[in-house]
Tab-separated table of C-alpha atoms in Angstrom:
chain	number	residue	atom	x	y	z
A	462	MET	CA	120.431	73.265	98.565
A	463	SER	CA	121.173	71.176	101.681
A	464	PHE	CA	118.579	68.957	103.336
A	465	ASP	CA	118.448	71.302	106.316
A	466	ASN	CA	117.696	74.221	104.018
A	467	VAL	CA	114.999	72.262	102.190
A	468	PHE	CA	113.502	71.252	105.516
A	469	MET	CA	113.466	74.803	106.844
A	470	SER	CA	111.992	76.106	103.595
A	471	TYR	CA	109.193	73.551	103.778
A	472	PHE	CA	108.306	74.429	107.342
A	473	ALA	CA	108.625	78.146	106.704
A	474	SER	CA	105.851	77.818	104.129
A	475	ASN	CA	103.658	75.325	105.999
A	476	CYS	CA	104.129	76.436	109.615
A	477	LEU	CA	104.531	80.166	109.129
A	478	GLN	CA	102.165	81.131	111.932
A	479	CYS	CA	103.881	78.960	114.545
A	480	PHE	CA	107.284	80.398	113.564
A	481	LYS	CA	105.854	83.809	114.385
A	482	MET	CA	104.707	82.617	117.791
A	483	VAL	CA	107.688	80.581	119.012
A	484	SER	CA	111.410	80.784	118.511
A	485	PHE	CA	113.118	78.031	116.531
A	486	ASP	CA	114.302	75.247	118.764
A	487	GLY	CA	114.874	72.203	116.566
A	488	ARG	CA	112.289	69.508	117.037
A	489	HIS	CA	110.224	71.565	119.484
A	490	VAL	CA	109.085	73.826	116.657
A	491	ILE	CA	108.427	70.799	114.447
A	492	ILE	CA	106.235	69.184	117.094
A	493	TYR	CA	104.485	72.503	117.680
A	494	CYS	CA	103.709	72.763	113.983
A	495	LEU	CA	102.349	69.233	113.859
A	496	CYS	CA	100.035	69.972	116.776
A	497	SER	CA	98.822	73.292	115.409
A	498	LEU	CA	97.933	72.482	111.797
A	499	HIS	CA	94.470	73.676	110.815
A	500	CYS	CA	92.313	72.171	108.096
A	501	VAL	CA	91.737	75.560	106.489
A	502	GLU	CA	93.685	78.077	104.490
A	503	SER	CA	95.401	80.655	106.692
A	504	ALA	CA	95.321	84.375	106.169
A	505	ASP	CA	98.407	85.970	104.695
A	506	THR	CA	98.942	88.528	107.445
A	507	VAL	CA	102.009	89.887	105.637
A	508	TYR	CA	99.810	90.737	102.626
A	509	MET	CA	97.247	92.461	104.842
A	510	GLU	CA	99.895	94.370	106.756
A	511	THR	CA	101.621	95.484	103.549
A	512	SER	CA	98.304	96.672	102.092
A	513	ILE	CA	97.601	98.733	105.197
A	514	ARG	CA	101.105	100.212	105.393
A	515	ASN	CA	101.297	101.200	101.743
A	516	TYR	CA	97.741	102.264	100.916
A	517	PHE	CA	95.553	102.596	104.014
A	518	SER	CA	97.735	104.378	106.549
A	519	ASN	CA	97.012	107.992	105.649
A	520	THR	CA	93.952	110.193	105.257
A	521	ARG	CA	91.589	109.189	102.435
A	522	HIS	CA	89.272	112.153	102.448
A	523	HIS	CA	87.708	113.964	99.492
A	524	ASP	CA	89.308	117.354	100.247
A	525	PRO	CA	91.845	118.258	97.519
A	526	GLU	CA	94.841	118.037	99.880
A	527	TYR	CA	94.154	114.312	100.400
A	528	LYS	CA	93.200	113.559	96.809
A	529	GLU	CA	96.464	111.895	95.774
A	530	TYR	CA	96.569	109.358	98.615
A	531	LYS	CA	92.880	108.548	98.343
A	532	TYR	CA	93.256	108.045	94.584
A	533	ALA	CA	96.199	105.680	95.123
A	534	ALA	CA	94.160	103.630	97.628
A	535	LYS	CA	91.253	103.353	95.202
A	536	GLU	CA	93.506	102.354	92.316
A	537	TYR	CA	95.221	99.747	94.481
A	538	ILE	CA	91.877	98.121	95.289
A	539	HIS	CA	90.919	98.171	91.605
A	540	GLY	CA	94.255	96.668	90.626
A	541	GLU	CA	94.058	93.922	93.250
A	542	PHE	CA	90.538	92.984	92.174
A	543	LEU	CA	91.783	92.674	88.600
A	544	ARG	CA	94.932	90.805	89.597
A	545	HIS	CA	92.867	88.210	91.393
A	546	GLY	CA	90.604	87.672	88.407
A	547	LEU	CA	87.483	89.649	89.321
A	548	THR	CA	85.416	91.464	86.715
A	549	THR	CA	86.060	94.967	87.985
A	550	GLU	CA	84.500	98.384	87.513
A	551	TYR	CA	84.058	101.754	89.160
A	552	HIS	CA	80.731	103.081	90.339
A	553	THR	CA	80.938	106.846	89.863
A	554	PHE	CA	78.327	108.959	91.629
A	555	GLN	CA	77.613	112.536	92.595
A	556	GLU	CA	76.726	113.833	96.036
A	557	PRO	CA	76.357	117.654	95.925
A	558	SER	CA	75.418	117.761	99.615
A	559	VAL	CA	79.018	116.832	100.407
A	560	SER	CA	81.137	118.061	97.487
A	561	ASN	CA	80.956	118.992	93.825
A	562	THR	CA	83.588	116.372	93.029
A	563	SER	CA	82.755	112.879	91.821
A	564	PHE	CA	83.048	109.874	94.097
A	565	GLN	CA	83.917	106.319	93.146
A	566	SER	CA	83.295	102.944	94.733
A	567	VAL	CA	85.147	99.910	93.366
A	568	ILE	CA	83.163	96.781	92.475
A	569	GLY	CA	84.535	93.312	91.731
A	570	LYS	CA	82.441	90.324	90.614
A	571	ALA	CA	83.062	86.596	90.424
A	572	LYS	CA	80.204	85.108	88.427
A	573	GLY	CA	78.825	81.723	89.427
A	574	THR	CA	77.348	79.159	87.053
A	575	ASN	CA	73.890	80.334	88.193
A	576	PHE	CA	74.673	83.890	87.101
A	577	GLY	CA	71.767	85.477	85.241
A	578	THR	CA	69.191	83.033	86.598
A	579	ALA	CA	66.705	83.045	89.473
A	580	ASN	CA	68.739	80.267	91.092
A	581	ASP	CA	71.690	82.548	91.838
A	582	ARG	CA	72.147	83.160	95.564
A	583	ILE	CA	74.408	86.188	95.543
A	584	ILE	CA	76.824	86.659	98.437
A	585	GLY	CA	78.535	90.014	98.933
A	586	LEU	CA	81.378	91.537	100.930
A	587	GLY	CA	81.812	95.262	101.463
A	588	ALA	CA	84.108	97.718	103.254
A	589	HIS	CA	84.494	101.475	102.920
A	590	TYR	CA	87.905	102.901	102.049
A	591	ASP	CA	87.383	106.606	102.751
A	592	THR	CA	88.135	108.420	106.023
A	593	VAL	CA	87.285	111.600	107.849
A	594	ARG	CA	89.888	114.338	107.457
A	595	GLU	CA	91.178	114.082	111.041
A	596	THR	CA	92.397	110.480	110.910
A	597	LYS	CA	94.893	108.154	109.232
A	598	GLY	CA	92.181	105.495	109.123
A	599	VAL	CA	94.189	102.343	109.862
A	600	ASP	CA	91.456	100.604	111.857
A	601	ASP	CA	88.662	102.704	110.352
A	602	ASN	CA	88.699	101.308	107.777
A	603	GLY	CA	92.030	100.239	106.334
A	604	ALA	CA	91.638	97.023	108.306
A	605	GLY	CA	88.300	96.240	106.655
A	606	VAL	CA	89.602	96.791	103.135
A	607	ALA	CA	92.776	94.775	103.796
A	608	ALA	CA	90.672	91.893	105.125
A	609	MET	CA	88.410	92.058	102.065
A	610	LEU	CA	91.395	91.893	99.711
A	611	GLU	CA	92.726	88.880	101.630
A	612	VAL	CA	89.345	87.162	101.287
A	613	VAL	CA	89.405	87.846	97.542
A	614	ARG	CA	92.924	86.424	97.338
A	615	GLN	CA	92.036	83.184	99.091
A	616	LEU	CA	88.774	82.593	97.241
A	617	THR	CA	90.211	83.291	93.802
A	618	ASP	CA	93.240	81.116	94.548
A	619	ARG	CA	90.812	78.252	95.044
A	620	ASN	CA	89.197	79.119	91.707
A	621	LYS	CA	92.581	78.809	90.038
A	622	ASN	CA	92.877	75.331	91.529
A	623	GLY	CA	89.737	74.161	89.747
A	624	VAL	CA	86.895	75.295	91.984
A	625	LYS	CA	83.643	76.126	90.196
A	626	ARG	CA	80.960	78.061	92.060
A	627	LYS	CA	77.212	78.061	91.521
A	628	ASN	CA	76.589	81.413	93.163
A	629	THR	CA	77.924	84.835	92.277
A	630	MET	CA	80.152	86.790	94.667
A	631	ILE	CA	80.318	90.592	94.685
A	632	PHE	CA	82.981	92.655	96.457
A	633	VAL	CA	82.591	96.411	96.980
A	634	ALA	CA	84.957	99.032	98.363
A	635	PHE	CA	82.587	101.880	99.196
A	636	ASP	CA	83.465	105.541	98.918
A	637	LEU	CA	81.840	108.248	101.055
A	638	GLU	CA	80.807	106.135	104.028
A	639	GLU	CA	82.102	108.658	106.515
A	640	TYR	CA	80.270	111.730	105.287
A	641	GLY	CA	76.674	112.380	104.529
A	642	SER	CA	73.221	112.953	105.875
A	643	CYS	CA	69.888	112.795	104.102
A	644	PHE	CA	68.136	115.053	106.587
A	645	GLY	CA	65.722	117.306	104.732
A	646	THR	CA	65.086	114.860	101.912
A	647	SER	CA	61.856	112.932	101.449
A	648	ASP	CA	63.408	109.478	101.794
A	649	CYS	CA	65.579	110.104	104.852
A	650	LYS	CA	65.321	107.041	107.094
A	651	LEU	CA	68.612	106.716	108.967
A	652	PRO	CA	70.330	109.136	111.370
A	653	ASN	CA	73.648	109.069	109.545
A	654	VAL	CA	73.694	107.743	106.016
A	655	PRO	CA	76.742	106.042	104.471
A	656	LEU	CA	76.264	107.623	101.087
A	657	GLY	CA	78.436	105.346	98.924
A	658	SER	CA	76.398	102.246	99.708
A	659	ARG	CA	73.188	104.256	99.402
A	660	HIS	CA	74.107	105.278	95.864
A	661	PHE	CA	75.200	101.702	95.137
A	662	LEU	CA	71.794	100.362	96.137
A	663	GLN	CA	69.833	103.054	94.350
A	664	GLU	CA	71.866	103.592	91.179
A	665	TRP	CA	74.138	100.629	90.489
A	666	LEU	CA	72.384	97.512	91.745
A	667	PRO	CA	68.908	97.820	90.119
A	668	PRO	CA	70.140	98.392	86.530
A	669	TRP	CA	72.847	95.745	86.955
A	670	LEU	CA	70.267	93.186	88.058
A	671	LYS	CA	67.909	94.113	85.235
A	672	LEU	CA	70.667	93.948	82.627
A	673	ASN	CA	71.991	90.562	83.745
A	674	TYR	CA	68.922	88.823	85.180
A	675	GLY	CA	65.990	90.447	83.408
A	676	ASN	CA	62.799	89.060	84.908
A	677	ALA	CA	64.743	86.269	86.639
A	678	VAL	CA	66.088	88.379	89.503
A	679	PRO	CA	66.879	85.969	92.374
A	680	PRO	CA	64.056	86.091	94.927
A	681	VAL	CA	66.535	85.224	97.688
A	682	ILE	CA	70.185	86.194	98.173
A	683	HIS	CA	72.543	85.069	100.886
A	684	GLY	CA	73.282	88.670	101.765
A	685	VAL	CA	76.217	90.981	102.373
A	686	ILE	CA	78.967	90.974	104.992
A	687	ILE	CA	80.032	94.502	105.962
A	688	LEU	CA	83.483	95.098	107.462
A	689	ASP	CA	84.118	98.300	109.371
A	690	THR	CA	86.591	99.151	112.154
A	691	MET	CA	87.489	95.576	113.049
A	692	MET	CA	91.145	95.159	114.060
A	693	ASN	CA	91.297	96.490	117.630
A	694	TYR	CA	91.993	93.594	120.035
A	695	ASN	CA	92.534	94.331	123.716
A	696	THR	CA	92.807	91.897	126.637
A	697	SER	CA	93.045	94.567	129.340
A	698	ALA	CA	90.326	94.582	131.982
A	699	ARG	CA	87.613	97.210	131.346
A	700	SER	CA	88.959	97.915	127.862
A	701	GLN	CA	85.480	97.246	126.438
A	702	THR	CA	83.008	99.959	127.343
A	703	ILE	CA	79.226	100.218	127.190
A	704	PRO	CA	77.700	103.699	127.485
A	705	PRO	CA	76.244	103.935	131.027
A	706	GLN	CA	73.001	105.465	129.775
A	707	ILE	CA	72.160	102.348	127.755
A	708	GLU	CA	73.837	99.620	129.821
A	709	ASN	CA	70.562	98.372	131.328
A	710	VAL	CA	68.908	98.255	127.900
A	711	PHE	CA	71.988	96.553	126.464
A	712	GLU	CA	71.994	93.867	129.177
A	713	GLU	CA	68.285	93.216	128.673
A	714	ALA	CA	68.564	93.025	124.875
A	715	PHE	CA	71.696	90.836	124.764
A	716	PRO	CA	71.833	88.867	128.035
A	717	GLU	CA	74.206	86.164	126.754
A	718	ALA	CA	76.693	88.584	125.218
A	719	TYR	CA	76.574	90.884	128.238
A	720	ALA	CA	77.134	88.018	130.679
A	721	SER	CA	80.020	86.685	128.565
A	722	VAL	CA	81.777	90.050	128.333
A	723	ALA	CA	81.188	90.794	132.018
A	724	SER	CA	82.616	87.391	133.005
A	725	ASP	CA	85.862	88.373	131.235
A	726	ASN	CA	85.992	91.643	133.190
A	727	PHE	CA	84.986	93.560	130.046
A	728	GLN	CA	88.028	92.698	127.958
A	729	GLY	CA	87.894	93.860	124.348
A	730	ASP	CA	89.029	90.505	123.019
A	731	PHE	CA	86.128	89.665	120.724
A	732	LEU	CA	84.609	90.399	117.337
A	733	ASN	CA	81.083	91.856	117.289
A	734	LEU	CA	78.624	90.017	115.024
A	735	ILE	CA	75.602	92.277	114.485
A	736	TYR	CA	72.469	91.187	112.640
A	737	ARG	CA	68.649	91.240	112.722
A	738	GLN	CA	67.167	88.128	114.270
A	739	PRO	CA	63.766	88.234	112.455
A	740	THR	CA	65.335	88.299	108.973
A	741	ASN	CA	67.576	86.228	106.702
A	742	ASP	CA	70.484	87.997	108.397
A	743	SER	CA	70.255	85.232	110.980
A	744	TYR	CA	71.109	82.535	108.422
A	745	LEU	CA	74.178	84.417	107.239
A	746	ALA	CA	75.177	85.167	110.833
A	747	ALA	CA	74.852	81.499	111.817
A	748	GLU	CA	77.082	80.412	108.936
A	749	PHE	CA	79.718	82.969	109.875
A	750	LEU	CA	79.552	82.029	113.560
A	751	LYS	CA	80.042	78.354	112.674
A	752	SER	CA	83.038	79.217	110.487
A	753	TRP	CA	84.578	81.319	113.271
A	754	ARG	CA	84.269	78.587	115.872
A	755	GLU	CA	85.635	75.878	113.575
A	756	LEU	CA	88.851	77.871	113.148
A	757	GLY	CA	89.884	77.398	116.759
A	758	LYS	CA	92.229	80.094	118.118
A	759	PRO	CA	89.856	80.525	121.079
A	760	LYS	CA	91.625	83.547	122.516
A	761	TYR	CA	90.058	85.531	119.664
A	762	GLU	CA	86.454	85.455	120.804
A	763	ILE	CA	83.179	86.446	119.184
A	764	GLU	CA	79.936	87.852	120.579
A	765	SER	CA	76.589	87.876	118.790
A	766	PHE	CA	74.176	90.798	118.929
A	767	PRO	CA	70.820	89.761	117.409
A	768	LEU	CA	68.628	92.816	116.975
A	769	THR	CA	64.871	92.400	117.192
A	770	PHE	CA	63.805	95.027	114.653
A	771	THR	CA	63.616	94.668	110.878
A	772	LYS	CA	64.086	98.317	109.934
A	773	PHE	CA	65.560	100.968	112.171
A	774	SER	CA	63.270	103.545	110.583
A	775	GLU	CA	60.213	101.617	111.744
A	776	ILE	CA	61.128	101.519	115.454
A	777	PRO	CA	58.291	103.490	117.077
A	778	SER	CA	60.071	104.560	120.259
A	779	SER	CA	62.686	107.292	120.156
A	780	ASP	CA	64.193	105.921	123.377
A	781	VAL	CA	64.734	102.526	121.741
A	782	LYS	CA	66.217	104.211	118.673
A	783	ASN	CA	68.640	106.128	120.852
A	784	ALA	CA	69.651	102.913	122.614
A	785	PHE	CA	70.413	101.075	119.375
A	786	ILE	CA	71.650	103.911	117.188
A	787	ASP	CA	75.268	102.750	117.503
A	788	PHE	CA	74.320	99.459	115.829
A	789	MET	CA	73.534	101.411	112.646
A	790	ARG	CA	76.893	103.086	112.090
A	791	SER	CA	77.997	101.516	108.833
A	792	ASP	CA	76.942	100.464	105.339
A	793	HIS	CA	74.824	97.532	106.521
A	794	GLY	CA	72.106	99.995	107.580
A	795	ASN	CA	71.362	100.884	103.967
A	796	PHE	CA	71.008	97.210	103.068
A	797	TRP	CA	68.623	96.694	105.977
A	798	GLU	CA	66.469	99.622	104.905
A	799	SER	CA	66.403	98.102	101.398
A	800	ASP	CA	65.126	94.760	102.751
A	801	LEU	CA	68.401	92.974	101.947
A	802	PRO	CA	70.184	90.614	104.349
A	803	ALA	CA	73.413	91.939	105.847
A	804	ILE	CA	75.626	91.391	108.868
A	805	TRP	CA	78.140	93.809	110.338
A	806	LEU	CA	81.518	92.712	111.713
A	807	THR	CA	83.245	95.274	113.930
A	808	ASP	CA	85.486	95.702	116.958
A	809	SER	CA	82.974	98.262	118.316
A	810	ALA	CA	85.044	101.304	117.249
A	811	ASP	CA	85.143	104.018	119.929
A	812	PHE	CA	83.881	101.666	122.643
A	813	ARG	CA	87.163	99.732	122.917
A	814	GLY	CA	90.758	100.261	123.983
A	815	ASP	CA	92.883	102.620	121.932
A	816	MET	CA	89.974	103.532	119.686
A	817	ILE	CA	88.146	105.195	122.586
A	818	GLN	CA	90.624	108.030	122.089
A	819	CYS	CA	91.619	107.342	118.479
A	820	TYR	CA	88.298	106.908	116.673
A	821	HIS	CA	88.242	109.550	113.918
A	822	GLN	CA	91.451	110.987	115.346
A	823	GLU	CA	95.087	111.105	114.190
A	824	CYS	CA	96.153	108.270	116.498
A	825	ASP	CA	94.201	105.717	114.448
A	826	ASN	CA	97.562	105.194	112.806
A	827	LEU	CA	100.251	102.582	112.167
A	828	GLN	CA	102.107	103.192	115.406
A	829	VAL	CA	99.066	102.571	117.588
A	830	MET	CA	96.924	100.149	115.617
A	831	LEU	CA	99.180	97.921	113.499
A	832	THR	CA	100.343	95.464	116.170
A	833	ASP	CA	101.000	91.738	115.727
A	834	GLU	CA	98.027	90.891	117.945
A	835	ASN	CA	95.700	93.147	115.999
A	836	ILE	CA	96.770	91.800	112.600
A	837	ASN	CA	96.414	88.195	113.771
A	838	PHE	CA	92.941	88.977	115.117
A	839	LEU	CA	92.115	90.427	111.693
A	840	GLY	CA	93.534	87.286	110.094
A	841	LYS	CA	91.099	85.031	111.931
A	842	THR	CA	88.215	87.238	110.794
A	843	ALA	CA	89.363	87.038	107.179
A	844	ASP	CA	89.671	83.244	107.394
A	845	ALA	CA	86.152	82.929	108.822
A	846	ILE	CA	84.761	85.080	106.004
A	847	VAL	CA	86.564	82.943	103.428
A	848	THR	CA	85.092	79.756	104.881
A	849	THR	CA	81.619	81.306	104.972
A	850	MET	CA	81.657	82.689	101.440
A	851	HIS	CA	83.282	79.558	100.053
A	852	LYS	CA	80.479	77.404	101.436
A	853	LEU	CA	77.641	79.749	100.445
A	854	SER	CA	78.962	80.053	96.892
A	855	GLU	CA	78.284	76.296	96.563
A	856	PRO	CA	81.655	75.174	95.174
A	857	SER	CA	82.305	72.088	93.118
A	858	GLY	CA	85.252	70.594	91.279
A	859	SER	CA	88.786	69.911	92.409
A	860	GLY	CA	90.248	71.743	95.369
A	861	THR	CA	86.951	72.193	97.220
A	862	SER	CA	87.741	70.075	100.267
A	863	ASP	CA	89.657	71.744	103.071
A	864	ALA	CA	89.940	68.388	104.834
A	865	SER	CA	91.557	66.803	101.794
A	866	ARG	CA	94.157	69.549	101.536
A	867	CYS	CA	94.809	69.378	105.248
A	868	ASN	CA	95.247	65.604	105.204
A	869	GLN	CA	97.748	65.842	102.351
A	870	GLN	CA	99.657	68.587	104.128
A	871	THR	CA	99.641	66.701	107.421
A	872	VAL	CA	100.969	63.529	105.762
A	873	LEU	CA	103.776	65.506	104.099
A	874	THR	CA	104.609	67.210	107.372
A	875	ILE	CA	104.725	63.955	109.324
A	876	LEU	CA	106.894	62.273	106.683
A	877	THR	CA	109.258	65.218	106.653
A	878	TYR	CA	109.422	65.175	110.437
A	879	ILE	CA	110.199	61.427	110.526
A	880	ILE	CA	112.950	61.823	107.941
A	881	TYR	CA	114.404	64.802	109.755
A	882	THR	CA	114.257	63.073	113.169
A	883	ASN	CA	116.024	59.970	111.842
A	884	ARG	CA	118.682	62.130	110.234
A	885	MET	CA	119.246	64.000	113.517
A	886	GLN	CA	119.732	60.692	115.338
A	887	LEU	CA	122.409	59.653	112.864
A	888	ILE	CA	124.406	62.841	113.326
């Protein structure tokens, strides 16, 4: 292989993102790469895009006509969890109110050295993989599952490089988020109940904790990050909507976020970070927010929405419930009602851009949703989750320092650039 080929191969692997953003122009690309190196791992957007195209671009509903595609998506998640070294299992549950068929969530675990003790501070990541029957489900929620698999890939790659973690990580692909209501039952607390996570919390988690922790169940966990409908990025003016009937309440509840979005002429160019201020959600949210900001890429913004209630079911006013009901539209609500910390990351679903028309509709598909800008926006989210979970898992051993890896890479890049520049001058 010639020197030029070796050089191009090196930069193709170390400056992949900048190659996507600028055309190759000799040293200009090299200098661009040198100036744009980040001291973090970067999301493999090709992996995420391939996952979405092959397994999360068609209807994943429980009706028999969609059974084959939904089964393939579930098996892909299971296989990827296994391939990346997670202890993997299915959680099979029944929900006669929806269908007589069985449903299955997929659970992957990476045990920390504190596993089985009261010192374990479990950190979780969840995304539902099912859809309503009317949609292809690319943004809702193929994007969330693809991001979760990318997070698993990055974290387990670090494990292979010698990282040891004190705290256990759990990853769950939930079934039956889109369908279900507990109205008419004695323990109905939420307006719309994601049933897969409800069954997970009621049927899987308690016996699993008892079996593995006994009387030493951790009194505190870091919490769970829920991913749902999170890839839609839109820089058009007025692409981000707020329902007129709650706009005044929204502005009063979130003055900083409202002012920020309004100052950008209501562009949908940000990730929504939703959590409960009075709970341990706020610690998890702060760690994620710090990770997001440290990544740079400022054009992909973030807005925080700290809610003031602890449980939605305990809000006394129906008017307040109606104003905040859209903040309860995913699996995090079940964790909140179970007194467990959780944050929700979303693009705001049917309140933004294409998803205003495409939410739960056929046009939530590859042609509309799988754009370069959207996948890169998703990539930053995945990277921020990796940084957050990596820190909260309390890593030790070789390969734990992002700065060390970055410094080594930067040195190699600079040396290669010097050699290449000198060679060009001799030609």
